[in-house]
């Protein structure tokens, strides 16, 4: 907070907003965390870390039980920032929401697409492992997940 107050428009302040939002979420203050991520998006709309703020908002929505809204934000991240690492992470989170909701075939599709789109990403390895864990619970006619490189 001190960095944000002292250097409000600096790159350091942008980083501080993200760290603060994550810390607030970790402390259970989702309302403050959401406001912090929203403030980041208003003050730094062109910052290279804007995807991180959107991910923070999506995670908060999910924690608030608003999984439909969270998935919408995660899908927007994937569509709008497909070349960024945050798109892969957003897909992983979307897959995890689907698993938690029991939508295993949807989870398989999202996670398999992540592996196919970002095969060399560490996130793809996590997604591939999650699909492997889903296989015993999926119908026999489900498509296989692409191999992770």
PDB file of C-alpha atoms in Angstrom:
ATOM      1  CA  UNK A   1       0.000   0.000   0.000  1.00  0.00           C
ATOM      2  CA  UNK A   2       2.896   2.347   0.728  1.00  0.00           C
ATOM      3  CA  UNK A   3       4.297   1.893  -2.778  1.00  0.00           C
ATOM      4  CA  UNK A   4       0.871   2.588  -4.275  1.00  0.00           C
ATOM      5  CA  UNK A   5       0.504   5.739  -2.173  1.00  0.00           C
ATOM      6  CA  UNK A   6       4.026   7.037  -2.802  1.00  0.00           C
ATOM      7  CA  UNK A   7       4.342   6.137  -6.517  1.00  0.00           C
ATOM      8  CA  UNK A   8       0.744   5.773  -7.735  1.00  0.00           C
ATOM      9  CA  UNK A   9       1.452   5.656 -11.491  1.00  0.00           C
ATOM     10  CA  UNK A  10       4.693   3.697 -11.438  1.00  0.00           C
ATOM     11  CA  UNK A  11       5.339   0.155 -12.669  1.00  0.00           C
ATOM     12  CA  UNK A  12       6.112  -0.674  -9.046  1.00  0.00           C
ATOM     13  CA  UNK A  13       2.621   0.479  -8.066  1.00  0.00           C
ATOM     14  CA  UNK A  14       1.122  -1.773 -10.735  1.00  0.00           C
ATOM     15  CA  UNK A  15       2.964  -4.742  -9.242  1.00  0.00           C
ATOM     16  CA  UNK A  16       1.955  -3.654  -5.756  1.00  0.00           C
ATOM     17  CA  UNK A  17      -1.738  -3.604  -6.736  1.00  0.00           C
ATOM     18  CA  UNK A  18      -1.510  -7.216  -7.896  1.00  0.00           C
ATOM     19  CA  UNK A  19       0.364  -8.331  -4.800  1.00  0.00           C
ATOM     20  CA  UNK A  20      -2.069  -6.472  -2.556  1.00  0.00           C
ATOM     21  CA  UNK A  21      -5.100  -7.970  -4.296  1.00  0.00           C
ATOM     22  CA  UNK A  22      -3.679 -11.469  -3.901  1.00  0.00           C
ATOM     23  CA  UNK A  23      -2.825 -10.837  -0.248  1.00  0.00           C
ATOM     24  CA  UNK A  24      -6.322  -9.509   0.451  1.00  0.00           C
ATOM     25  CA  UNK A  25      -7.827 -12.616  -1.149  1.00  0.00           C
ATOM     26  CA  UNK A  26      -5.484 -14.791   0.913  1.00  0.00           C
ATOM     27  CA  UNK A  27      -6.691 -13.027   4.043  1.00  0.00           C
ATOM     28  CA  UNK A  28     -10.294 -13.722   3.055  1.00  0.00           C
ATOM     29  CA  UNK A  29     -11.204 -10.130   2.157  1.00  0.00           C
ATOM     30  CA  UNK A  30     -12.659 -10.776  -1.306  1.00  0.00           C
ATOM     31  CA  UNK A  31     -14.407  -7.417  -1.431  1.00  0.00           C
ATOM     32  CA  UNK A  32     -11.159  -5.487  -0.922  1.00  0.00           C
ATOM     33  CA  UNK A  33      -9.303  -7.815  -3.268  1.00  0.00           C
ATOM     34  CA  UNK A  34     -11.862  -7.316  -6.032  1.00  0.00           C
ATOM     35  CA  UNK A  35     -11.700  -3.545  -5.575  1.00  0.00           C
ATOM     36  CA  UNK A  36      -7.900  -3.624  -5.746  1.00  0.00           C
ATOM     37  CA  UNK A  37      -7.921  -5.615  -9.006  1.00  0.00           C
ATOM     38  CA  UNK A  38     -10.588  -3.290 -10.439  1.00  0.00           C
ATOM     39  CA  UNK A  39      -8.507  -0.260  -9.435  1.00  0.00           C
ATOM     40  CA  UNK A  40      -5.513  -1.785 -11.227  1.00  0.00           C
ATOM     41  CA  UNK A  41      -7.583  -2.196 -14.415  1.00  0.00           C
ATOM     42  CA  UNK A  42      -8.721   1.434 -14.266  1.00  0.00           C
ATOM     43  CA  UNK A  43      -5.287   2.890 -13.503  1.00  0.00           C
ATOM     44  CA  UNK A  44      -3.186   0.578 -15.700  1.00  0.00           C
ATOM     45  CA  UNK A  45      -5.428  -0.531 -18.617  1.00  0.00           C
ATOM     46  CA  UNK A  46      -2.471  -0.944 -20.993  1.00  0.00           C
ATOM     47  CA  UNK A  47      -0.081  -2.579 -18.532  1.00  0.00           C
ATOM     48  CA  UNK A  48       1.429  -5.891 -19.594  1.00  0.00           C
ATOM     49  CA  UNK A  49       0.108  -7.449 -16.378  1.00  0.00           C
ATOM     50  CA  UNK A  50      -3.548  -6.608 -17.035  1.00  0.00           C
ATOM     51  CA  UNK A  51      -4.303 -10.308 -17.525  1.00  0.00           C
ATOM     52  CA  UNK A  52      -3.156 -10.978 -13.968  1.00  0.00           C
ATOM     53  CA  UNK A  53      -5.773  -8.549 -12.664  1.00  0.00           C
ATOM     54  CA  UNK A  54      -8.471 -10.229 -14.746  1.00  0.00           C
ATOM     55  CA  UNK A  55      -7.372 -13.629 -13.413  1.00  0.00           C
ATOM     56  CA  UNK A  56      -7.601 -12.226  -9.891  1.00  0.00           C
ATOM     57  CA  UNK A  57     -11.137 -11.033 -10.528  1.00  0.00           C
ATOM     58  CA  UNK A  58     -12.120 -14.412 -11.994  1.00  0.00           C
ATOM     59  CA  UNK A  59     -10.666 -16.259  -9.012  1.00  0.00           C
ATOM     60  CA  UNK A  60     -12.567 -13.971  -6.651  1.00  0.00           C
ATOM     61  CA  UNK A  61     -15.819 -14.545  -8.528  1.00  0.00           C
ATOM     62  CA  UNK A  62     -15.267 -18.280  -8.291  1.00  0.00           C
ATOM     63  CA  UNK A  63     -14.558 -18.082  -4.565  1.00  0.00           C
ATOM     64  CA  UNK A  64     -17.762 -16.058  -4.127  1.00  0.00           C
ATOM     65  CA  UNK A  65     -19.686 -18.919  -5.722  1.00  0.00           C
ATOM     66  CA  UNK A  66     -20.249 -17.039  -8.979  1.00  0.00           C
ATOM     67  CA  UNK A  67     -18.720 -19.712 -11.188  1.00  0.00           C
ATOM     68  CA  UNK A  68     -20.727 -18.740 -14.285  1.00  0.00           C
ATOM     69  CA  UNK A  69     -19.365 -15.202 -14.097  1.00  0.00           C
ATOM     70  CA  UNK A  70     -15.880 -16.511 -13.367  1.00  0.00           C
ATOM     71  CA  UNK A  71     -15.975 -18.771 -16.432  1.00  0.00           C
ATOM     72  CA  UNK A  72     -17.156 -15.859 -18.581  1.00  0.00           C
ATOM     73  CA  UNK A  73     -14.165 -13.784 -17.456  1.00  0.00           C
ATOM     74  CA  UNK A  74     -11.799 -16.727 -17.981  1.00  0.00           C
ATOM     75  CA  UNK A  75     -13.139 -17.238 -21.505  1.00  0.00           C
ATOM     76  CA  UNK A  76     -12.688 -13.520 -22.233  1.00  0.00           C
ATOM     77  CA  UNK A  77      -9.086 -13.738 -21.040  1.00  0.00           C
ATOM     78  CA  UNK A  78      -8.449 -16.684 -23.346  1.00  0.00           C
ATOM     79  CA  UNK A  79     -10.015 -14.921 -26.319  1.00  0.00           C
ATOM     80  CA  UNK A  80      -8.493 -11.497 -25.718  1.00  0.00           C
ATOM     81  CA  UNK A  81      -5.011 -12.534 -24.624  1.00  0.00           C
ATOM     82  CA  UNK A  82      -4.436 -15.766 -26.537  1.00  0.00           C
ATOM     83  CA  UNK A  83      -0.726 -14.994 -26.986  1.00  0.00           C
ATOM     84  CA  UNK A  84      -0.163 -14.403 -23.283  1.00  0.00           C
ATOM     85  CA  UNK A  85       0.678 -16.955 -20.624  1.00  0.00           C
ATOM     86  CA  UNK A  86      -2.451 -15.872 -18.766  1.00  0.00           C
ATOM     87  CA  UNK A  87      -4.637 -17.462 -21.455  1.00  0.00           C
ATOM     88  CA  UNK A  88      -3.251 -20.910 -20.642  1.00  0.00           C
ATOM     89  CA  UNK A  89      -3.692 -20.303 -16.938  1.00  0.00           C
ATOM     90  CA  UNK A  90      -7.269 -19.070 -17.525  1.00  0.00           C
ATOM     91  CA  UNK A  91      -8.029 -22.292 -19.412  1.00  0.00           C
ATOM     92  CA  UNK A  92      -6.616 -24.345 -16.543  1.00  0.00           C
ATOM     93  CA  UNK A  93      -8.817 -22.484 -14.068  1.00  0.00           C
ATOM     94  CA  UNK A  94     -11.839 -22.932 -16.326  1.00  0.00           C
ATOM     95  CA  UNK A  95     -11.158 -26.660 -16.463  1.00  0.00           C
ATOM     96  CA  UNK A  96     -10.869 -26.828 -12.683  1.00  0.00           C
ATOM     97  CA  UNK A  97     -14.209 -25.038 -12.277  1.00  0.00           C
ATOM     98  CA  UNK A  98     -15.813 -27.590 -14.611  1.00  0.00           C
ATOM     99  CA  UNK A  99     -14.291 -30.478 -12.626  1.00  0.00           C
ATOM    100  CA  UNK A 100     -15.529 -29.043  -9.345  1.00  0.00           C
ATOM    101  CA  UNK A 101     -19.021 -28.689 -10.822  1.00  0.00           C
ATOM    102  CA  UNK A 102     -18.975 -32.277 -12.082  1.00  0.00           C
ATOM    103  CA  UNK A 103     -18.902 -31.274 -15.753  1.00  0.00           C
ATOM    104  CA  UNK A 104     -16.118 -33.732 -16.520  1.00  0.00           C
ATOM    105  CA  UNK A 105     -16.555 -33.854 -20.303  1.00  0.00           C
ATOM    106  CA  UNK A 106     -16.453 -30.039 -20.450  1.00  0.00           C
ATOM    107  CA  UNK A 107     -13.331 -30.107 -18.298  1.00  0.00           C
ATOM    108  CA  UNK A 108     -11.715 -32.650 -20.610  1.00  0.00           C
ATOM    109  CA  UNK A 109     -12.462 -30.492 -23.655  1.00  0.00           C
ATOM    110  CA  UNK A 110     -11.081 -27.304 -22.087  1.00  0.00           C
ATOM    111  CA  UNK A 111      -7.983 -28.972 -20.682  1.00  0.00           C
ATOM    112  CA  UNK A 112      -7.310 -30.936 -23.874  1.00  0.00           C
ATOM    113  CA  UNK A 113      -7.588 -27.733 -25.911  1.00  0.00           C
ATOM    114  CA  UNK A 114      -5.113 -26.106 -23.528  1.00  0.00           C
ATOM    115  CA  UNK A 115      -2.631 -28.953 -24.075  1.00  0.00           C
ATOM    116  CA  UNK A 116      -3.074 -28.754 -27.851  1.00  0.00           C
ATOM    117  CA  UNK A 117      -2.764 -24.962 -27.981  1.00  0.00           C
ATOM    118  CA  UNK A 118       0.121 -24.513 -25.540  1.00  0.00           C
ATOM    119  CA  UNK A 119       1.966 -27.874 -25.721  1.00  0.00           C
ATOM    120  CA  UNK A 120       5.270 -26.612 -24.310  1.00  0.00           C
ATOM    121  CA  UNK A 121       3.737 -24.637 -21.444  1.00  0.00           C
ATOM    122  CA  UNK A 122       4.187 -25.847 -17.870  1.00  0.00           C
ATOM    123  CA  UNK A 123       0.462 -25.196 -17.487  1.00  0.00           C
ATOM    124  CA  UNK A 124      -0.167 -27.733 -20.283  1.00  0.00           C
ATOM    125  CA  UNK A 125       1.629 -30.356 -18.232  1.00  0.00           C
ATOM    126  CA  UNK A 126      -0.687 -29.667 -15.301  1.00  0.00           C
ATOM    127  CA  UNK A 127      -3.721 -29.792 -17.606  1.00  0.00           C
ATOM    128  CA  UNK A 128      -2.569 -33.063 -19.144  1.00  0.00           C
ATOM    129  CA  UNK A 129      -2.145 -34.566 -15.697  1.00  0.00           C
ATOM    130  CA  UNK A 130      -5.646 -33.460 -14.740  1.00  0.00           C
ATOM    131  CA  UNK A 131      -7.095 -35.025 -17.882  1.00  0.00           C
ATOM    132  CA  UNK A 132      -5.245 -38.248 -17.060  1.00  0.00           C
ATOM    133  CA  UNK A 133      -6.945 -38.213 -13.656  1.00  0.00           C
ATOM    134  CA  UNK A 134     -10.343 -37.687 -15.315  1.00  0.00           C
ATOM    135  CA  UNK A 135     -10.041 -40.564 -17.796  1.00  0.00           C
ATOM    136  CA  UNK A 136     -11.412 -43.285 -15.485  1.00  0.00           C
ATOM    137  CA  UNK A 137     -14.530 -41.182 -14.901  1.00  0.00           C
ATOM    138  CA  UNK A 138     -15.251 -40.255 -18.539  1.00  0.00           C
ATOM    139  CA  UNK A 139     -17.416 -42.184 -21.004  1.00  0.00           C
ATOM    140  CA  UNK A 140     -15.487 -44.696 -23.119  1.00  0.00           C
ATOM    141  CA  UNK A 141     -16.054 -42.655 -26.290  1.00  0.00           C
ATOM    142  CA  UNK A 142     -14.285 -39.518 -24.984  1.00  0.00           C
ATOM    143  CA  UNK A 143     -11.431 -38.214 -27.108  1.00  0.00           C
ATOM    144  CA  UNK A 144      -7.893 -38.698 -25.865  1.00  0.00           C
ATOM    145  CA  UNK A 145      -5.863 -35.737 -24.672  1.00  0.00           C
ATOM    146  CA  UNK A 146      -2.967 -34.748 -26.947  1.00  0.00           C
ATOM    147  CA  UNK A 147       0.456 -35.663 -25.636  1.00  0.00           C
ATOM    148  CA  UNK A 148       2.337 -32.919 -23.832  1.00  0.00           C
ATOM    149  CA  UNK A 149       5.769 -32.198 -25.315  1.00  0.00           C
TER     150      UNK A 149
END
